[in-house]
Amino acid sequence: MRIVIGEDSALFREGLAALLESAGHEIVGRASTGPTAVGQVRAQRPDIVVLDIRMPSDDEGIAAALEIRAWNPPTPVMLLSQHIETRRTLELVTSGGIGYLLKDRVLDVDEFLLALERVAGGGTALDPDVVTRLLGAARSTSVLDALTPRELDVLGLMAEGWSNAAIGARLFLSERTVETHIGSVFAKLGLADSPDGHRRVRAILAYLEAKTA
C-alpha cells in the first residue's frame, strides 16, 4: 500500500515508517502537523493515511481526518492515540474506512498490519479498549438494555471491525449463530434493512450516541 504518516513525534513517525516499509508498503508522505498531512494526502492520493489524534494540538489529527474523509472519494484513515479519547469519535465512524487504535497496538505488528489492511479495504478497526469503554458506558443506558450479554459481546467485536467468521472464532460460535445474534441486535435496536447496507455501522453508532449523549 501507499501510505502517508502524520505524526509529530519524529522518533515514532520514523519507527512506524520503517515498520511499514519492512512489511512491503511504500511511505509516500510524512507530516508533523494536521494541515501538512492533509496536503500530503491531497497531493499523493495514498491508499491510507495514518494520523496521530494530537498532532501536535488537541484533536488536530481528528480535524485532519474529518477533512480527508469528506472528500469524494474519501481516503481511508487509521487514527493512533496514546490514550483513549472519545471526543468527536462519533463523527468519524459513520462509514467504513476508519480505524482507531492505541499506539501500544503497533507493538503487535501482525495485528496492526491486518487492521491497516482492513481499513484500507473499506473496513473498520476500533481498539478493543476503546470499544470496552464505550460499551461499558452504554451498558447502563436504555438503548442497549434489551441486548443480552452475548449480543453485547458480538456488538463489541463488530465495532472492532471483525467479520462474522472472525467473531465466531473468537467467541467459539458458528458463523450461523453469529448471524442470528447480529440479526437480533438489529431487531432490538430497531435497525431495518436499507439500500446502503450499513446496519452494522448504525448498530455501533447506537452505543456511541449513548456515550456522547
Coordinates of N, CA and C in Angstrom, one line a residue:
M1 N 0.8 -1.2 0.0 CA 0.0 0.0 0.0 C 0.9 1.3 0.0
R2 N 0.3 2.3 -0.5 CA 1.0 3.6 -0.5 C 0.4 4.4 0.7
I3 N 1.3 4.8 1.6 CA 0.8 5.3 2.9 C 1.4 6.7 3.2
V4 N 0.6 7.6 3.8 CA 1.1 8.9 4.3 C 1.0 8.7 5.9
I5 N 2.0 9.2 6.6 CA 2.1 9.2 8.0 C 2.0 10.6 8.6
G6 N 1.1 10.9 9.4 CA 1.0 12.1 10.1 C 1.3 11.9 11.6
E7 N 2.4 12.3 12.1 CA 2.8 12.1 13.5 C 3.8 13.1 13.9
D8 N 3.6 13.9 15.0 CA 4.5 14.9 15.4 C 5.8 14.5 16.1
S9 N 5.8 13.2 16.6 CA 7.0 12.7 17.2 C 7.8 12.1 16.1
A10 N 9.0 12.7 15.8 CA 9.8 12.2 14.8 C 10.3 10.8 15.0
L11 N 10.6 10.4 16.3 CA 11.0 9.1 16.6 C 9.9 8.0 16.3
F12 N 8.7 8.3 16.7 CA 7.6 7.4 16.4 C 7.3 7.3 15.0
R13 N 7.3 8.5 14.3 CA 7.0 8.6 12.9 C 8.0 7.7 12.1
E14 N 9.3 7.9 12.3 CA 10.3 7.2 11.6 C 10.3 5.7 11.9
G15 N 10.0 5.3 13.2 CA 9.9 3.9 13.5 C 8.7 3.3 12.9
L16 N 7.6 4.0 12.8 CA 6.4 3.4 12.1 C 6.7 3.3 10.6
A17 N 7.4 4.3 10.0 CA 7.7 4.2 8.6 C 8.6 3.0 8.3
A18 N 9.6 2.8 9.2 CA 10.5 1.6 9.0 C 9.7 0.3 9.1
L19 N 8.8 0.2 10.1 CA 8.0 -1.0 10.2 C 7.2 -1.3 9.0
L20 N 6.5 -0.2 8.5 CA 5.6 -0.4 7.3 C 6.4 -0.7 6.1
E21 N 7.6 -0.1 5.9 CA 8.4 -0.4 4.8 C 9.0 -1.8 4.8
S22 N 9.3 -2.3 6.0 CA 9.8 -3.7 6.1 C 8.7 -4.7 5.8
A23 N 7.4 -4.3 5.9 CA 6.3 -5.1 5.5 C 5.9 -5.0 4.1
G24 N 6.7 -4.2 3.3 CA 6.5 -4.1 1.9 C 5.6 -2.9 1.4
H25 N 5.3 -2.0 2.3 CA 4.5 -0.9 2.0 C 5.4 0.3 1.6
E26 N 4.8 1.3 0.9 CA 5.6 2.5 0.5 C 5.1 3.7 1.2
I27 N 6.0 4.4 1.8 CA 5.7 5.7 2.5 C 5.8 6.8 1.5
V28 N 4.7 7.4 1.2 CA 4.7 8.4 0.1 C 4.6 9.8 0.7
G29 N 4.5 9.9 2.0 CA 4.4 11.2 2.7 C 4.6 11.2 4.2
R30 N 5.2 12.2 4.7 CA 5.4 12.3 6.2 C 5.0 13.7 6.6
A31 N 4.3 13.8 7.7 CA 3.9 15.1 8.2 C 3.9 15.2 9.7
S32 N 4.2 16.4 10.2 CA 4.2 16.6 11.7 C 3.1 17.4 12.2
T33 N 2.2 17.9 11.2 CA 1.0 18.7 11.6 C -0.2 18.2 10.8
G34 N -1.4 18.5 11.3 CA -2.6 18.1 10.6 C -2.7 18.7 9.2
P35 N -2.5 20.0 9.1 CA -2.6 20.6 7.7 C -1.6 20.1 6.8
T36 N -0.4 19.8 7.2 CA 0.6 19.3 6.3 C 0.2 17.9 5.9
A37 N -0.4 17.1 6.8 CA -0.8 15.7 6.4 C -1.9 15.8 5.4
V38 N -2.9 16.7 5.6 CA -3.9 16.9 4.6 C -3.4 17.2 3.2
G39 N -2.4 18.1 3.2 CA -1.7 18.5 1.9 C -1.0 17.3 1.3
Q40 N -0.3 16.5 2.1 CA 0.3 15.3 1.6 C -0.7 14.3 1.0
V41 N -1.8 14.1 1.7 CA -2.8 13.2 1.2 C -3.4 13.7 -0.1
R42 N -3.7 15.0 -0.2 CA -4.3 15.6 -1.4 C -3.3 15.4 -2.6
A43 N -2.0 15.6 -2.3 CA -1.0 15.5 -3.4 C -0.7 14.1 -3.8
Q44 N -0.6 13.2 -2.8 CA -0.1 11.9 -3.1 C -1.3 10.8 -3.4
R45 N -2.5 11.1 -2.9 CA -3.6 10.2 -3.0 C -3.2 8.8 -2.6
P46 N -2.8 8.6 -1.3 CA -2.3 7.3 -0.9 C -3.5 6.3 -0.7
D47 N -3.2 5.1 -0.4 CA -4.2 4.1 -0.1 C -4.8 4.2 1.3
I48 N -4.0 4.8 2.2 CA -4.4 5.0 3.5 C -3.5 6.0 4.2
V49 N -4.0 6.8 5.2 CA -3.2 7.7 5.9 C -3.3 7.3 7.4
V50 N -2.1 7.3 8.1 CA -2.0 7.0 9.5 C -1.8 8.4 10.2
L51 N -2.7 8.7 11.1 CA -2.7 10.0 11.8 C -2.7 9.9 13.3
D52 N -1.8 10.6 13.9 CA -1.9 10.8 15.4 C -3.0 11.7 15.7
I53 N -3.9 11.4 16.7 CA -5.0 12.2 17.0 C -4.6 13.6 17.5
R54 N -3.5 13.7 18.3 CA -3.0 15.0 18.7 C -1.7 15.3 18.0
M55 N -1.8 16.3 17.1 CA -0.6 16.4 16.2 C -0.4 17.9 15.8
P56 N 0.2 18.7 16.6 CA 0.5 18.5 18.0 C -0.5 18.9 19.0
S57 N -1.5 19.7 18.5 CA -2.5 20.2 19.4 C -3.7 19.2 19.5
D58 N -4.5 19.4 20.5 CA -5.7 18.5 20.8 C -6.6 18.4 19.5
D59 N -6.9 17.2 19.2 CA -7.8 16.9 18.1 C -7.4 17.3 16.7
E60 N -6.1 17.8 16.6 CA -5.7 18.2 15.2 C -5.7 17.1 14.2
G61 N -5.4 15.9 14.7 CA -5.4 14.7 13.8 C -6.9 14.4 13.4
I62 N -7.8 14.5 14.4 CA -9.2 14.2 14.1 C -9.7 15.2 13.1
A63 N -9.4 16.5 13.3 CA -9.8 17.5 12.3 C -9.3 17.2 10.9
A64 N -8.0 16.8 10.8 CA -7.5 16.4 9.5 C -8.2 15.2 9.0
A65 N -8.5 14.2 9.8 CA -9.3 13.0 9.4 C -10.6 13.4 8.9
L66 N -11.3 14.3 9.6 CA -12.7 14.7 9.1 C -12.6 15.3 7.7
E67 N -11.6 16.2 7.5 CA -11.4 16.8 6.2 C -11.2 15.8 5.1
I68 N -10.2 14.9 5.4 CA -9.9 13.8 4.4 C -11.0 12.9 4.1
R69 N -11.8 12.6 5.1 CA -13.0 11.7 4.9 C -14.1 12.4 4.2
A70 N -14.1 13.7 4.2 CA -15.2 14.5 3.5 C -15.0 14.5 2.0
W71 N -13.8 14.2 1.5 CA -13.5 14.2 0.1 C -14.3 13.1 -0.6
N72 N -14.4 13.2 -1.9 CA -15.0 12.2 -2.8 C -14.1 11.8 -3.9
P73 N -13.5 10.6 -3.8 CA -13.8 9.6 -2.7 C -12.9 9.9 -1.5
P74 N -13.4 9.4 -0.3 CA -12.7 9.6 0.9 C -11.5 8.7 1.0
T75 N -10.4 9.1 1.6 CA -9.2 8.3 1.8 C -9.4 7.6 3.1
P76 N -9.1 6.3 3.2 CA -9.1 5.6 4.5 C -8.2 6.2 5.5
V77 N -8.6 6.2 6.8 CA -7.7 6.8 7.8 C -7.6 5.9 9.0
M78 N -6.4 5.7 9.4 CA -6.1 5.0 10.7 C -5.6 6.0 11.7
L79 N -6.4 6.2 12.8 CA -6.0 7.1 13.8 C -5.3 6.4 14.9
L80 N -4.2 7.0 15.4 CA -3.5 6.4 16.5 C -3.5 7.4 17.7
S81 N -3.6 6.9 18.9 CA -3.6 7.7 20.1 C -2.9 7.1 21.2
Q82 N -2.3 8.0 22.1 CA -1.5 7.5 23.2 C -2.5 7.0 24.3
H83 N -3.6 7.7 24.4 CA -4.6 7.4 25.4 C -6.0 7.4 24.8
I84 N -7.0 6.7 25.4 CA -8.3 6.6 24.9 C -9.0 8.0 24.9
E85 N -9.4 8.4 23.7 CA -10.1 9.7 23.6 C -11.3 9.4 22.7
T86 N -12.5 9.8 23.2 CA -13.8 9.5 22.5 C -14.4 10.8 21.9
R87 N -13.8 11.9 22.2 CA -14.4 13.2 21.7 C -14.4 13.1 20.2
R88 N -15.5 13.5 19.5 CA -15.6 13.6 18.1 C -15.5 12.2 17.4
T89 N -15.4 11.1 18.1 CA -15.3 9.8 17.5 C -16.5 9.5 16.7
L90 N -17.7 9.9 17.2 CA -18.9 9.7 16.5 C -18.9 10.2 15.1
E91 N -18.3 11.4 14.9 CA -18.2 12.0 13.6 C -17.5 11.2 12.6
L92 N -16.6 10.3 13.1 CA -15.7 9.6 12.1 C -16.1 8.1 11.8
V93 N -17.0 7.5 12.6 CA -17.3 6.1 12.4 C -18.7 5.9 11.7
T94 N -19.1 6.9 11.0 CA -20.4 6.7 10.3 C -20.3 5.9 9.0
S95 N -19.1 5.5 8.6 CA -18.9 4.7 7.5 C -17.6 3.9 7.7
G96 N -17.3 3.0 6.7 CA -16.1 2.2 6.8 C -14.9 3.0 6.5
G97 N -13.8 2.4 6.4 CA -12.5 3.1 6.1 C -12.0 3.9 7.2
I98 N -12.3 3.5 8.5 CA -11.8 4.3 9.6 C -11.3 3.3 10.6
G99 N -10.1 3.6 11.2 CA -9.5 2.8 12.3 C -9.1 3.7 13.4
Y100 N -9.2 3.2 14.6 CA -8.8 4.0 15.8 C -8.1 3.0 16.8
L101 N -6.8 3.1 16.9 CA -6.0 2.2 17.7 C -5.2 3.0 18.7
L102 N -5.0 2.4 19.9 CA -4.0 2.9 20.8 C -2.6 2.6 20.2
K103 N -1.6 3.5 20.5 CA -0.3 3.3 19.9 C 0.4 2.0 20.4
D104 N 0.0 1.5 21.5 CA 0.6 0.2 22.0 C 0.2 -0.9 21.1
R105 N -0.9 -0.8 20.3 CA -1.3 -1.9 19.4 C -0.3 -2.1 18.3
V106 N 0.5 -1.0 18.0 CA 1.5 -1.1 16.9 C 2.6 -2.2 17.3
L107 N 2.8 -2.4 18.6 CA 3.8 -3.4 19.0 C 3.4 -4.8 18.6
D108 N 2.1 -5.0 18.5 CA 1.7 -6.3 17.9 C 1.6 -6.2 16.4
V109 N 2.7 -6.3 15.8 CA 2.9 -5.9 14.4 C 1.9 -6.6 13.5
D110 N 1.7 -7.9 13.6 CA 0.8 -8.7 12.7 C -0.6 -8.2 12.8
E111 N -1.1 -7.9 14.1 CA -2.4 -7.4 14.3 C -2.6 -6.0 13.7
F112 N -1.6 -5.2 13.9 CA -1.6 -3.8 13.4 C -1.7 -3.8 11.9
L113 N -0.8 -4.6 11.2 CA -0.8 -4.7 9.8 C -2.2 -5.2 9.2
L114 N -2.7 -6.2 9.9 CA -4.1 -6.7 9.5 C -5.1 -5.6 9.6
A115 N -5.1 -4.9 10.7 CA -6.0 -3.8 10.9 C -5.9 -2.7 9.9
L116 N -4.6 -2.4 9.5 CA -4.4 -1.4 8.5 C -4.9 -1.8 7.1
E117 N -4.7 -3.1 6.8 CA -5.3 -3.6 5.5 C -6.8 -3.6 5.5
R118 N -7.4 -3.9 6.7 CA -8.8 -4.0 6.8 C -9.4 -2.6 6.6
V119 N -8.8 -1.6 7.2 CA -9.3 -0.2 7.0 C -9.1 0.3 5.6
A120 N -7.9 0.0 5.0 CA -7.6 0.4 3.6 C -8.6 -0.2 2.6
G121 N -9.1 -1.4 3.0 CA -10.1 -2.1 2.2 C -11.5 -1.6 2.4
G122 N -11.7 -0.6 3.2 CA -13.0 0.0 3.5 C -13.7 -0.5 4.7
G123 N -13.0 -1.3 5.5 CA -13.5 -1.8 6.8 C -13.2 -0.9 7.9
T124 N -13.5 -1.4 9.1 CA -13.3 -0.6 10.4 C -12.4 -1.4 11.3
A125 N -11.6 -0.7 12.1 CA -10.8 -1.3 13.2 C -10.8 -0.4 14.4
L126 N -11.5 -0.7 15.4 CA -11.5 0.1 16.6 C -10.8 -0.7 17.7
D127 N -10.0 0.1 18.5 CA -9.2 -0.6 19.5 C -10.2 -1.3 20.5
P128 N -9.8 -2.5 20.9 CA -10.7 -3.2 21.9 C -10.9 -2.4 23.2
D129 N -9.9 -1.7 23.7 CA -10.0 -0.9 24.9 C -11.0 0.2 24.7
V130 N -11.0 0.8 23.5 CA -12.0 1.9 23.2 C -13.4 1.3 23.2
V131 N -13.5 0.2 22.5 CA -14.8 -0.4 22.5 C -15.3 -0.8 23.8
T132 N -14.4 -1.4 24.7 CA -14.8 -1.8 26.0 C -15.3 -0.6 26.8
R133 N -14.6 0.6 26.7 CA -15.0 1.8 27.4 C -16.4 2.3 26.9
L134 N -16.6 2.3 25.6 CA -17.8 2.8 25.1 C -19.0 1.8 25.4
L135 N -18.7 0.5 25.3 CA -19.8 -0.4 25.7 C -20.1 -0.4 27.2
G136 N -19.0 -0.2 28.0 CA -19.2 -0.2 29.4 C -20.1 1.0 29.8
A137 N -19.9 2.1 29.1 CA -20.7 3.3 29.4 C -22.1 3.1 28.9
A138 N -22.2 2.4 27.8 CA -23.5 2.2 27.2 C -24.4 1.2 27.8
R139 N -23.7 0.2 28.5 CA -24.5 -0.9 29.2 C -25.5 -0.3 30.2
S140 N -25.2 0.8 30.7 CA -26.2 1.4 31.7 C -27.2 2.2 31.1
T141 N -27.3 2.4 29.8 CA -28.2 3.2 29.2 C -29.3 2.4 28.6
S142 N -30.5 3.0 28.4 CA -31.7 2.3 27.9 C -31.5 1.7 26.5
V143 N -30.8 2.4 25.7 CA -30.7 2.0 24.3 C -30.3 0.5 24.1
L144 N -29.4 0.1 25.0 CA -28.9 -1.3 24.9 C -29.4 -2.2 26.0
D145 N -30.4 -1.8 26.7 CA -30.9 -2.6 27.8 C -31.5 -3.9 27.3
A146 N -32.0 -3.9 26.1 CA -32.6 -5.1 25.6 C -31.7 -6.2 25.1
L147 N -30.4 -5.8 25.0 CA -29.4 -6.8 24.5 C -28.9 -7.7 25.6
T148 N -28.7 -9.0 25.2 CA -28.1 -10.0 26.1 C -26.6 -9.7 26.2
P149 N -26.0 -10.3 27.2 CA -24.5 -10.2 27.3 C -23.8 -10.7 26.1
R150 N -24.3 -11.8 25.5 CA -23.7 -12.4 24.3 C -23.8 -11.4 23.1
E151 N -25.0 -10.8 23.0 CA -25.2 -9.9 21.9 C -24.3 -8.6 22.1
L152 N -24.1 -8.2 23.3 CA -23.1 -7.1 23.6 C -21.7 -7.5 23.2
D153 N -21.4 -8.8 23.5 CA -20.0 -9.3 23.1 C -19.9 -9.2 21.5
V154 N -20.9 -9.7 20.8 CA -20.9 -9.7 19.4 C -20.8 -8.2 18.9
L155 N -21.6 -7.3 19.4 CA -21.6 -5.9 19.0 C -20.2 -5.3 19.2
G156 N -19.6 -5.7 20.4 CA -18.2 -5.2 20.6 C -17.2 -5.6 19.6
L157 N -17.3 -6.8 19.1 CA -16.4 -7.3 18.1 C -16.7 -6.8 16.7
M158 N -18.0 -6.5 16.5 CA -18.4 -5.8 15.3 C -17.8 -4.5 15.2
A159 N -17.8 -3.8 16.4 CA -17.2 -2.4 16.4 C -15.7 -2.4 16.1
E160 N -15.0 -3.5 16.5 CA -13.6 -3.6 16.3 C -13.3 -3.8 14.8
G161 N -14.4 -4.2 14.0 CA -14.2 -4.4 12.6 C -14.1 -5.9 12.2
W162 N -14.3 -6.8 13.1 CA -14.2 -8.2 12.7 C -15.4 -8.7 11.9
S163 N -15.1 -9.6 11.0 CA -16.1 -10.3 10.1 C -16.9 -11.3 11.0
N164 N -18.0 -11.7 10.5 CA -18.9 -12.7 11.2 C -18.1 -14.0 11.5
A165 N -17.3 -14.4 10.5 CA -16.5 -15.6 10.7 C -15.5 -15.4 11.8
A166 N -14.8 -14.3 11.8 CA -13.8 -14.0 12.9 C -14.4 -13.8 14.3
I167 N -15.6 -13.2 14.3 CA -16.4 -13.1 15.6 C -16.7 -14.5 16.1
G168 N -17.1 -15.4 15.2 CA -17.5 -16.8 15.6 C -16.3 -17.5 16.2
A169 N -15.1 -17.3 15.5 CA -13.9 -18.0 16.0 C -13.5 -17.5 17.4
R170 N -13.6 -16.2 17.6 CA -13.2 -15.6 18.9 C -14.2 -16.0 20.0
L171 N -15.5 -16.2 19.7 CA -16.5 -16.5 20.7 C -16.8 -18.0 20.8
F172 N -16.2 -18.8 19.9 CA -16.4 -20.2 19.8 C -17.9 -20.5 19.4
L173 N -18.3 -19.7 18.4 CA -19.7 -19.9 17.9 C -19.6 -20.1 16.4
S174 N -20.6 -20.8 15.9 CA -20.7 -21.0 14.4 C -21.0 -19.6 13.8
E175 N -20.7 -19.5 12.5 CA -21.0 -18.3 11.8 C -22.5 -18.0 11.7
R176 N -23.2 -19.1 11.6 CA -24.7 -19.0 11.5 C -25.2 -18.5 12.8
T177 N -24.7 -18.9 14.0 CA -25.1 -18.4 15.3 C -24.8 -16.9 15.4
V178 N -23.6 -16.5 14.9 CA -23.2 -15.1 15.0 C -24.2 -14.3 14.2
E179 N -24.6 -14.8 13.0 CA -25.6 -14.1 12.1 C -26.9 -13.9 12.9
T180 N -27.3 -15.0 13.6 CA -28.5 -14.9 14.4 C -28.4 -13.8 15.5
H181 N -27.3 -13.8 16.2 CA -27.1 -12.8 17.2 C -27.2 -11.4 16.6
I182 N -26.5 -11.2 15.5 CA -26.4 -9.9 14.8 C -27.8 -9.5 14.4
G183 N -28.6 -10.4 13.8 CA -30.0 -10.1 13.4 C -30.8 -9.7 14.6
S184 N -30.6 -10.3 15.8 CA -31.3 -10.0 17.0 C -30.9 -8.6 17.4
V185 N -29.6 -8.2 17.3 CA -29.1 -6.9 17.7 C -29.8 -5.8 16.8
F186 N -29.9 -6.1 15.5 CA -30.5 -5.2 14.6 C -32.0 -5.0 15.0
A187 N -32.7 -6.1 15.2 CA -34.1 -6.0 15.5 C -34.3 -5.2 16.8
K188 N -33.5 -5.5 17.9 CA -33.8 -4.9 19.2 C -33.4 -3.4 19.1
L189 N -32.5 -3.0 18.2 CA -32.1 -1.6 18.1 C -33.0 -0.9 17.1
G190 N -33.9 -1.6 16.5 CA -34.9 -1.0 15.5 C -34.2 -0.6 14.2
L191 N -33.2 -1.4 13.8 CA -32.4 -1.1 12.6 C -33.0 -1.9 11.4
A192 N -33.9 -1.3 10.6 CA -34.4 -2.0 9.5 C -33.4 -2.0 8.4
D193 N -33.5 -3.0 7.5 CA -32.6 -3.1 6.3 C -32.8 -1.9 5.5
S194 N -31.7 -1.5 4.8 CA -31.8 -0.3 4.0 C -30.9 -0.5 2.8
P195 N -31.1 0.3 1.7 CA -30.3 0.1 0.5 C -28.8 0.3 0.7
D196 N -28.4 1.2 1.7 CA -27.0 1.4 1.9 C -26.3 0.3 2.6
G197 N -27.1 -0.6 3.2 CA -26.5 -1.8 3.8 C -25.6 -1.5 5.0
H198 N -25.7 -0.4 5.7 CA -24.8 0.0 6.8 C -25.4 -0.3 8.2
R199 N -26.2 -1.3 8.3 CA -26.8 -1.6 9.6 C -25.7 -1.9 10.7
R200 N -24.6 -2.5 10.3 CA -23.6 -2.8 11.2 C -23.0 -1.5 11.8
V201 N -22.8 -0.5 10.9 CA -22.3 0.8 11.4 C -23.3 1.5 12.3
R202 N -24.6 1.4 11.9 CA -25.6 2.1 12.7 C -25.8 1.4 14.1
A203 N -25.5 0.1 14.2 CA -25.6 -0.6 15.4 C -24.4 -0.1 16.3
I204 N -23.3 0.1 15.8 CA -22.1 0.6 16.5 C -22.4 2.1 17.0
L205 N -23.0 2.8 16.1 CA -23.4 4.2 16.5 C -24.4 4.3 17.6
A206 N -25.2 3.3 17.7 CA -26.2 3.3 18.8 C -25.6 3.4 20.2
Y207 N -24.5 2.7 20.4 CA -23.9 2.9 21.7 C -22.9 4.1 21.8
L208 N -22.3 4.5 20.6 CA -21.5 5.7 20.6 C -22.4 6.9 21.0
E209 N -23.6 6.9 20.4 CA -24.5 8.0 20.7 C -24.9 8.0 22.2
A210 N -25.1 6.8 22.7 CA -25.4 6.7 24.2 C -24.3 7.2 25.0
K211 N -23.0 7.0 24.5 CA -21.9 7.5 25.3 C -21.8 9.0 25.2
T212 N -22.1 9.6 24.0 CA -21.9 11.0 23.8 C -23.1 11.9 24.1
A213 N -24.2 11.2 24.5 CA -25.4 11.9 24.7 C -25.3 12.8 26.0

